[in-house]
XYZ file of C-alpha atoms in Angstrom:
408
model
C -0.002 0.000 -0.002
C 1.307 3.438 -0.956
C 0.539 6.606 1.017
C 1.218 10.039 -0.412
C 2.924 12.702 1.687
C 1.693 16.206 0.896
C 2.827 19.709 1.791
C 0.836 20.690 4.898
C -0.851 24.021 5.520
C 1.982 26.479 6.119
C 0.184 29.350 7.763
C -1.903 32.346 6.858
C -1.014 33.823 3.417
C 1.812 31.286 2.902
C 1.095 29.167 -0.184
C 4.455 27.693 -1.133
C 7.769 26.555 0.260
C 11.143 25.188 -0.803
C 12.444 21.680 -0.084
C 15.318 22.417 2.269
C 16.454 18.935 3.257
C 15.381 15.293 3.040
C 15.511 13.768 6.519
C 14.668 10.248 5.310
C 16.046 8.392 2.290
C 14.272 5.751 0.132
C 14.210 2.384 1.879
C 14.545 3.737 5.416
C 11.991 2.827 8.067
C 9.656 5.660 9.018
C 7.498 5.914 12.129
C 4.162 7.692 12.164
C 4.627 11.459 12.656
C 8.389 11.114 12.159
C 9.792 14.041 10.098
C 10.834 13.014 6.591
C 11.617 16.422 5.078
C 12.274 20.032 6.016
C 10.538 22.872 4.174
C 11.781 26.458 4.056
C 9.052 29.089 4.005
C 9.191 32.859 3.934
C 9.619 32.923 7.718
C 10.595 29.590 9.242
C 11.627 26.039 8.499
C 8.861 23.451 8.896
C 9.287 19.686 9.167
C 6.907 17.438 7.260
C 5.842 14.381 9.304
C 4.952 11.006 7.865
C 1.204 10.322 8.107
C 1.781 6.577 8.534
C 4.441 4.098 9.610
C 6.255 2.219 6.868
C 9.188 2.579 4.498
C 10.302 5.766 2.763
C 9.411 5.418 -0.897
C 9.913 7.863 -3.727
C 11.108 11.422 -3.279
C 8.949 13.176 -5.862
C 10.804 16.495 -5.660
C 14.427 17.441 -5.093
C 16.151 19.716 -2.568
C 15.724 23.307 -3.728
C 12.436 22.716 -5.589
C 9.487 24.998 -4.875
C 6.275 23.210 -3.847
C 2.735 24.436 -3.203
C 0.491 23.606 -0.254
C -1.163 20.246 -0.928
C 1.437 19.065 -3.448
C 2.718 15.479 -3.188
C 6.401 15.418 -2.263
C 6.993 11.749 -1.355
C 5.429 8.342 -0.821
C 5.459 5.945 2.107
C 5.307 2.221 1.305
C 4.026 -0.533 3.567
C 6.804 -2.463 5.317
C 9.262 -2.322 8.162
C 12.250 -0.867 6.326
C 14.578 -3.791 7.037
C 15.361 -4.253 3.359
C 15.628 -1.259 1.095
C 14.391 -1.421 -2.464
C 17.118 -2.253 -5.026
C 16.979 1.173 -6.641
C 17.119 2.912 -3.277
C 20.042 0.757 -2.181
C 22.002 1.664 -5.334
C 21.318 5.340 -4.849
C 22.331 5.175 -1.222
C 25.532 3.303 -2.020
C 26.438 5.867 -4.653
C 25.805 8.749 -2.249
C 27.950 7.191 0.480
C 30.784 5.911 -1.696
C 33.119 8.778 -0.818
C 32.016 9.235 2.795
C 33.916 7.822 5.805
C 32.514 4.552 7.103
C 30.280 5.012 10.156
C 31.613 3.784 13.459
C 29.760 1.008 15.233
C 29.439 0.182 18.877
C 27.882 -2.859 20.479
C 26.576 -4.150 17.158
C 24.422 -1.030 16.479
C 25.342 0.951 13.379
C 25.341 4.741 13.593
C 23.419 5.945 10.530
C 24.851 9.467 10.506
C 25.720 9.813 6.824
C 22.184 9.226 5.563
C 20.709 11.919 7.838
C 23.071 14.687 6.683
C 21.917 17.411 4.342
C 23.746 17.711 0.991
C 25.610 20.813 2.145
C 26.747 19.165 5.372
C 27.750 15.976 3.557
C 29.852 17.982 1.124
C 31.696 19.720 3.974
C 32.367 16.352 5.647
C 33.897 15.021 2.447
C 35.901 18.188 1.752
C 37.522 18.093 5.192
C 37.937 14.315 5.345
C 36.060 14.005 8.633
C 34.307 11.064 10.217
C 30.720 12.277 10.839
C 30.183 9.729 13.593
C 32.832 11.482 15.701
C 31.213 14.924 15.452
C 28.607 15.960 18.013
C 25.509 17.245 16.240
C 23.704 20.298 17.646
C 20.792 20.266 15.210
C 17.363 18.800 15.833
C 17.520 15.205 17.060
C 21.319 15.434 17.113
C 21.698 16.000 13.356
C 24.898 17.594 12.106
C 24.872 21.217 10.981
C 27.411 23.053 8.821
C 28.616 24.859 11.938
C 29.290 21.512 13.650
C 31.404 20.312 10.729
C 33.337 23.577 10.419
C 34.034 23.586 14.151
C 35.332 20.008 13.942
C 37.481 20.914 10.952
C 38.992 23.890 12.768
C 39.689 21.723 15.804
C 41.644 19.243 13.650
C 43.713 21.377 11.240
C 46.078 18.537 10.471
C 43.342 16.267 9.166
C 44.053 15.337 5.579
C 41.250 15.843 3.033
C 39.490 12.781 1.760
C 40.994 11.500 -1.515
C 38.959 12.167 -4.620
C 37.365 9.120 -6.266
C 39.668 7.589 -8.878
C 37.005 7.746 -11.586
C 36.675 11.515 -11.344
C 39.127 13.541 -13.416
C 40.968 16.227 -11.416
C 39.636 19.730 -11.939
C 42.003 22.349 -13.403
C 43.938 24.165 -10.713
C 42.406 27.539 -9.923
C 44.421 30.668 -9.307
C 45.117 31.082 -5.571
C 42.612 33.326 -3.843
C 40.267 33.648 -6.844
C 37.805 30.823 -6.233
C 34.100 31.546 -6.051
C 31.055 29.564 -5.046
C 27.462 30.132 -6.090
C 24.761 29.123 -3.605
C 21.062 29.654 -4.230
C 19.469 32.039 -1.742
C 17.134 30.341 0.682
C 13.511 31.401 0.635
C 13.975 32.978 4.060
C 16.951 35.032 2.864
C 15.034 36.152 -0.242
C 12.153 37.283 1.928
C 14.469 39.138 4.311
C 16.016 40.962 1.349
C 12.623 41.948 -0.102
C 11.185 43.111 3.236
C 14.202 45.196 4.194
C 14.339 46.854 0.779
C 10.589 47.490 0.923
C 11.062 49.158 4.325
C 13.616 51.534 2.831
C 11.423 52.286 -0.173
C 8.218 52.868 1.838
C 9.096 54.405 5.200
C 10.602 57.853 5.713
C 13.269 56.242 7.849
C 15.442 58.208 10.230
C 17.707 57.186 13.126
C 18.387 59.006 16.377
C 21.127 58.021 18.841
C 21.874 58.234 22.542
C 24.198 56.490 24.941
C 23.463 54.889 28.270
C 25.503 54.186 31.392
C 25.041 50.477 32.145
C 26.507 50.651 35.673
C 23.197 50.302 37.539
C 21.974 47.339 35.464
C 25.340 45.578 35.703
C 25.329 46.095 39.491
C 21.753 44.793 39.804
C 22.588 41.697 37.790
C 25.692 41.011 39.845
C 23.748 41.404 43.094
C 20.690 39.325 42.219
C 21.732 36.943 39.436
C 22.204 33.908 41.688
C 18.954 34.406 43.593
C 17.106 35.148 40.353
C 18.349 31.982 38.652
C 17.684 29.860 41.731
C 14.085 31.082 41.998
C 13.119 31.284 38.332
C 15.447 28.785 36.658
C 16.685 31.325 34.125
C 19.536 33.837 34.004
C 18.866 37.540 34.474
C 19.988 39.174 31.221
C 20.034 42.651 29.728
C 17.068 42.014 27.428
C 14.665 41.826 30.361
C 15.655 45.353 31.414
C 15.470 46.777 27.894
C 12.145 45.077 27.141
C 10.569 46.527 30.304
C 12.134 49.934 29.583
C 10.747 49.797 26.017
C 7.257 49.057 27.377
C 7.550 52.051 29.692
C 8.569 54.311 26.799
C 5.948 52.896 24.420
C 3.243 53.733 26.958
C 4.393 57.363 27.010
C 4.930 57.639 23.231
C 2.170 55.491 21.630
C 3.058 56.539 18.073
C 6.234 54.436 18.276
C 4.021 51.413 18.980
C 1.672 52.159 16.076
C 1.676 51.666 12.333
C 0.372 53.259 9.164
C -2.377 51.365 7.330
C -3.337 53.156 4.128
C -4.450 56.633 5.160
C -5.052 55.581 8.761
C -2.858 55.345 11.853
C -3.314 52.221 13.984
C -2.486 52.639 17.660
C -2.032 49.391 19.631
C -3.034 49.218 23.285
C -0.803 46.171 23.754
C 2.940 45.765 23.370
C 4.106 42.770 21.337
C 7.890 43.062 21.296
C 9.690 41.399 18.369
C 13.206 40.297 19.362
C 15.749 39.695 16.617
C 17.261 36.209 16.986
C 20.007 34.696 14.854
C 19.121 31.311 13.309
C 20.951 28.963 10.910
C 19.239 30.538 7.857
C 19.340 34.166 8.940
C 17.783 36.648 11.330
C 14.263 35.920 12.562
C 12.035 37.996 14.816
C 9.777 35.973 17.137
C 7.340 37.983 19.231
C 7.003 38.379 23.009
C 3.223 38.733 23.386
C 1.855 41.341 25.808
C 5.315 42.129 27.107
C 3.867 44.916 29.260
C 2.146 42.291 31.436
C 5.152 39.977 31.854
C 7.681 39.844 34.654
C 11.441 39.939 34.143
C 11.578 36.163 34.575
C 8.788 35.547 32.042
C 10.507 37.762 29.477
C 13.899 36.094 30.000
C 12.344 32.604 29.732
C 10.537 33.549 26.528
C 13.662 34.987 24.920
C 15.736 31.989 25.977
C 13.186 29.628 24.458
C 13.153 31.637 21.221
C 16.939 31.465 20.971
C 16.999 27.706 21.472
C 14.214 27.025 18.990
C 15.744 29.393 16.421
C 18.942 27.355 16.570
C 16.979 24.102 16.279
C 14.823 25.462 13.477
C 11.577 24.766 15.372
C 10.070 28.268 15.523
C 6.507 28.310 14.169
C 4.557 30.781 12.074
C 2.604 31.838 15.147
C 5.873 32.712 16.896
C 6.747 35.112 14.071
C 3.373 36.719 13.392
C 2.609 40.240 14.520
C 4.805 42.435 16.649
C 4.351 46.149 17.315
C 7.957 47.115 18.083
C 11.353 45.456 17.606
C 14.522 45.237 19.701
C 17.704 44.127 17.908
C 20.810 43.422 19.961
C 23.809 43.703 17.651
C 26.044 44.065 20.688
C 26.202 40.288 21.128
C 28.191 40.231 17.862
C 30.425 43.135 18.866
C 28.667 45.997 17.069
C 29.617 49.447 18.363
C 26.919 51.403 16.510
C 24.420 50.788 13.720
C 21.263 52.125 12.055
C 18.798 49.231 12.310
C 16.112 48.856 9.643
C 12.422 48.934 10.557
C 10.549 45.612 10.498
C 7.400 46.405 8.421
C 4.641 47.263 9.156
C 6.091 48.431 12.471
C 7.171 52.044 12.814
C 10.331 51.745 14.901
C 13.169 49.485 15.981
C 15.571 49.842 18.921
C 19.191 48.846 18.296
C 21.396 47.774 21.214
C 25.181 47.618 20.945
C 28.219 46.383 22.796
C 29.142 47.643 26.244
C 32.602 49.143 26.597
C 34.393 51.234 29.183
C 34.616 54.881 28.127
C 35.645 58.119 29.773
C 32.617 60.281 30.581
C 32.061 63.421 32.645
C 29.901 62.958 35.751
C 29.372 65.888 38.131
C 32.307 67.733 36.605
C 34.719 64.815 36.915
C 36.066 62.471 34.253
C 35.254 58.879 35.205
C 35.270 55.516 33.433
C 31.847 53.936 32.973
C 30.488 50.934 31.022
C 28.650 52.667 28.178
C 26.368 51.447 25.378
C 25.155 53.291 22.290
C 21.432 53.115 21.619
C 19.871 53.679 18.171
C 16.195 54.193 17.362
C 15.244 53.970 13.690
C 11.707 55.216 13.085
C 9.220 56.064 10.350
C 9.167 59.856 10.235
C 5.751 59.751 8.552
C 4.254 58.707 11.884
C 6.834 59.499 14.567
C 8.084 63.062 14.978
C 11.684 63.794 15.879
C 10.691 65.128 19.298
C 8.803 61.910 20.052
C 11.714 59.749 18.916
C 14.218 61.639 21.051
C 11.869 61.549 24.061
C 11.327 57.815 23.603
C 15.069 57.097 23.560
C 15.639 59.422 26.520
C 13.030 57.474 28.513
C 14.870 54.219 27.724
C 18.148 55.782 28.870
C 16.703 57.058 32.142
C 15.077 53.704 32.965
C 18.274 51.755 32.346
C 20.431 54.175 34.308
C 17.914 54.098 37.197
C 16.079 50.715 37.068
C 13.892 51.750 40.029
C 11.843 53.686 37.456
C 10.747 50.340 36.016
C 9.173 49.382 39.349
C 7.349 52.638 40.016
C 6.310 53.314 36.378
C 8.201 56.583 36.080
């Protein structure tokens, strides 16, 4: 009996996706609801589960192909997967011919090679690595490109795998002039379109300020152990800035609004989008009703977003909406930037690295841990005075966190 596997519903207004990776190969046993493929949509990666238990049959489409909702992408055959079909076995043998043999322990084979994506498999072969000796950080322990590159850097003396004898050597390229062409992922294409659209549509302007982080650093040092013991999560900077943003958004509602045609939409709730780095690019999951959450709830939500972004398990619902964005480029070492608005929002707050600088306090030159803040905003909706006042409110709340407790 053959069962067709179709592209599931991907979310509101999302009608197509790209095959990002096959997680099961023809002839492999598949359990019910076990992921067999990964789809890349405009916002997130989605795994396609098998509707039945059986054996992976035909892969109807290839990695990189665009598929519509409801399209058949594979088949599942009846069976237990103990014996792969002849054609599947030949294809698998060909794919693994140049790969290192998997290690075995206690009679159980480690089937690492067949669960690698094409890009990861190519890196393994290029660096001559044994994939069974690399710890995978992807979903279900799968290897990622970062895992392979880290293993390669840790073993610089490893000799590359020899090229198959049947393949003629490629002509030597001039040193330093190689190039590689890689098709943009659907997520990266969407990021490019949205950011360019933001520049073309909004009258975007950026205002700057700096903030003394001494008080927040002192509060973290004083309470971090008690906070983690009670709430099971670390007290980070994002909790302070999220609460400070909510305080400022309450005072300057235009920053929390958006333009819709010839109307201005003011939101009486604060859904804070937080920029998180994932394997395929920057994503912005949303902290719902941040104004009602405690520090611990905000930190737990952000921590969960970061983990799921790395695993590729963020959902469409996680990404939908958002009234204001906070982007922390400081974690990558950025000193200053002009962040781009996340449409249809009207503003984005950029955080940057903390560094000791000489500043004048009460007529004396002292050294303080300082951070530059940047607010990019749509000047069609937010006036300069409002933008400056908003950023000043953030600065005052961070330099005196007591304001966050007394709503001042």
